[in-house]
Amino acid sequence: MAREKEVEAAEAAPELSYREQLGHLNPIAQPLASRKLTRKLYKCIRKAAKHKQIRRGVKEVQKFINKGEKGIAVLAGDTLPIDVYCHIPIMCEDRNLPYAYVPSKSDLGAAAGSKRPTCVILIKPHEEYQEAYDECLEDVEALPMPL
């Protein structure tokens, strides 16, 4: 019963704009994707999810980064507590994986085709959406890395 009320409240809540979502970011959310890049990443995630070429969730992404899988890591900037996933960017840097933060974990989960919010997704390359993937990869690698 409480779960149904929670779902109804989430559906009734108006979606926040990109600018409003920026108010809920963590201090570690760098490099942050621009509004345009965020849309491109969500589009690429939707295509990758259609072809089952994504890894979602901290445990799964961490496991496949350790195994050496290549792709683009997309992290949600509004995840609390930060301790849940603050090690993922370090793992990505150690393995030369590009990564970027987007403002909303609920939008990230929705792009992956899930009703649940997701704090990290790894997009794997695939020939079906290679053009969109390459465009996102180029833009993410162009983002200034934090010190």
Short mmCIF file of C-alpha atoms in Angstrom, two decimals:
data_model
loop_
_atom_site.label_atom_id
_atom_site.label_comp_id
_atom_site.label_asym_id
_atom_site.label_seq_id
_atom_site.Cartn_x
_atom_site.Cartn_y
_atom_site.Cartn_z
CA MET A 1 0.00 0.00 0.00
CA ALA A 2 2.77 2.44 0.93
CA ARG A 3 4.65 1.42 -2.22
CA GLU A 4 1.63 2.31 -4.39
CA LYS A 5 1.38 5.76 -2.78
CA GLU A 6 5.09 6.29 -3.38
CA VAL A 7 4.73 5.40 -7.08
CA GLU A 8 1.66 7.66 -7.43
CA ALA A 9 3.53 10.54 -5.78
CA ALA A 10 6.47 10.04 -8.13
CA GLU A 11 4.16 10.04 -11.17
CA ALA A 12 2.25 13.09 -9.95
CA ALA A 13 5.40 15.10 -9.24
CA PRO A 14 6.26 17.40 -12.13
CA GLU A 15 9.54 16.70 -13.88
CA LEU A 16 12.28 19.13 -12.95
CA SER A 17 14.05 21.07 -15.67
CA TYR A 18 17.79 20.67 -16.20
CA ARG A 19 18.44 23.96 -14.37
CA GLU A 20 16.31 22.88 -11.37
CA GLN A 21 18.07 19.50 -11.22
CA LEU A 22 21.43 21.27 -10.90
CA GLY A 23 20.37 22.42 -7.43
CA HIS A 24 20.41 18.81 -6.18
CA LEU A 25 23.93 17.88 -7.35
CA ASN A 26 26.64 16.33 -5.18
CA PRO A 27 29.92 18.20 -4.70
CA ILE A 28 31.80 15.43 -6.58
CA ALA A 29 29.65 15.62 -9.75
CA GLN A 30 32.47 16.64 -12.12
CA PRO A 31 32.68 16.55 -15.14
CA LEU A 32 29.00 17.39 -15.53
CA ALA A 33 27.39 16.87 -18.93
CA SER A 34 25.78 19.91 -20.51
CA ARG A 35 22.04 19.92 -21.23
CA LYS A 36 22.72 18.95 -24.86
CA LEU A 37 25.18 16.18 -23.96
CA THR A 38 22.80 14.89 -21.28
CA ARG A 39 20.09 14.46 -23.93
CA LYS A 40 22.56 12.69 -26.25
CA LEU A 41 23.61 10.33 -23.46
CA TYR A 42 20.00 9.49 -22.57
CA LYS A 43 19.29 8.81 -26.25
CA CYS A 44 22.35 6.56 -26.52
CA ILE A 45 21.34 4.74 -23.31
CA ARG A 46 17.84 4.11 -24.72
CA LYS A 47 19.35 2.63 -27.91
CA ALA A 48 21.85 0.54 -25.93
CA ALA A 49 19.12 -0.75 -23.60
CA LYS A 50 17.09 -1.84 -26.62
CA HIS A 51 20.04 -4.01 -27.70
CA LYS A 52 20.85 -5.12 -24.12
CA GLN A 53 24.24 -3.38 -24.23
CA ILE A 54 24.17 -1.59 -20.86
CA ARG A 55 25.34 -2.41 -17.37
CA ARG A 56 23.37 -0.70 -14.63
CA GLY A 57 23.88 -0.35 -10.91
CA VAL A 58 27.01 0.10 -8.85
CA LYS A 59 27.76 -3.60 -8.27
CA GLU A 60 27.34 -4.63 -11.90
CA VAL A 61 29.25 -1.67 -13.35
CA GLN A 62 32.06 -2.13 -10.83
CA LYS A 63 32.34 -5.83 -11.68
CA PHE A 64 32.58 -5.22 -15.42
CA ILE A 65 35.01 -2.29 -15.09
CA ASN A 66 37.25 -4.64 -13.07
CA LYS A 67 36.94 -7.26 -15.84
CA GLY A 68 38.18 -4.66 -18.35
CA GLU A 69 34.96 -4.01 -20.26
CA LYS A 70 35.02 -0.85 -22.41
CA GLY A 71 32.32 1.79 -22.70
CA ILE A 72 31.12 5.11 -21.32
CA ALA A 73 30.25 5.36 -17.63
CA VAL A 74 27.33 7.70 -16.91
CA LEU A 75 26.82 8.60 -13.25
CA ALA A 76 23.90 10.38 -11.58
CA GLY A 77 24.90 13.61 -9.85
CA ASP A 78 22.10 13.58 -7.27
CA THR A 79 22.90 10.26 -5.56
CA LEU A 80 23.11 10.35 -1.78
CA PRO A 81 25.09 9.25 0.16
CA ILE A 82 28.10 9.89 -2.05
CA ASP A 83 29.93 6.92 -0.49
CA VAL A 84 27.73 4.56 -2.51
CA TYR A 85 29.54 5.26 -5.77
CA CYS A 86 32.42 7.70 -5.18
CA HIS A 87 34.97 5.00 -6.11
CA ILE A 88 33.61 4.51 -9.66
CA PRO A 89 35.26 7.63 -11.21
CA ILE A 90 38.63 6.55 -9.78
CA MET A 91 38.21 3.08 -11.29
CA CYS A 92 37.31 4.68 -14.63
CA GLU A 93 40.39 6.92 -14.56
CA ASP A 94 42.65 3.96 -13.72
CA ARG A 95 41.34 2.07 -16.78
CA ASN A 96 41.07 5.11 -19.13
CA LEU A 97 37.28 4.81 -19.35
CA PRO A 98 35.46 8.04 -20.15
CA TYR A 99 32.80 9.07 -17.63
CA ALA A 100 30.39 11.94 -17.08
CA TYR A 101 27.76 12.95 -14.58
CA VAL A 102 24.15 13.73 -15.48
CA PRO A 103 21.90 15.60 -13.04
CA SER A 104 19.18 13.03 -12.30
CA LYS A 105 19.23 9.38 -11.25
CA SER A 106 15.51 8.99 -11.98
CA ASP A 107 16.01 10.24 -15.57
CA LEU A 108 19.02 7.93 -15.90
CA GLY A 109 16.92 4.95 -14.80
CA ALA A 110 14.07 5.96 -17.12
CA ALA A 111 16.47 6.19 -20.08
CA ALA A 112 17.55 2.61 -19.32
CA GLY A 113 13.93 1.52 -19.51
CA SER A 114 13.47 1.04 -15.78
CA LYS A 115 11.04 2.52 -13.29
CA ARG A 116 13.75 2.51 -10.62
CA PRO A 117 16.33 5.29 -10.35
CA THR A 118 19.85 4.22 -11.26
CA CYS A 119 23.03 5.89 -10.04
CA VAL A 120 25.46 4.51 -12.64
CA ILE A 121 25.24 2.99 -16.13
CA LEU A 122 27.97 1.67 -18.42
CA ILE A 123 27.11 2.02 -22.12
CA LYS A 124 28.86 -0.63 -24.21
CA PRO A 125 29.71 0.02 -27.89
CA HIS A 126 27.63 -1.82 -30.51
CA GLU A 127 27.37 -1.53 -34.31
CA GLU A 128 23.61 -0.85 -34.21
CA TYR A 129 24.05 2.58 -32.59
CA GLN A 130 27.76 3.16 -33.26
CA GLU A 131 27.25 6.68 -34.65
CA ALA A 132 25.40 7.91 -31.53
CA TYR A 133 27.93 6.13 -29.30
CA ASP A 134 30.92 7.71 -31.07
CA GLU A 135 29.34 11.16 -30.84
CA CYS A 136 28.76 10.74 -27.09
CA LEU A 137 32.26 9.33 -26.61
CA GLU A 138 33.83 12.31 -28.36
CA ASP A 139 31.81 14.82 -26.31
CA VAL A 140 32.47 13.06 -22.98
CA GLU A 141 36.22 12.87 -23.66
CA ALA A 142 36.18 16.61 -24.47
CA LEU A 143 34.81 17.44 -20.99
CA PRO A 144 37.38 18.96 -18.60
CA MET A 145 38.42 16.38 -15.99
CA PRO A 146 38.45 17.37 -12.29
CA LEU A 147 41.81 17.76 -10.59
#
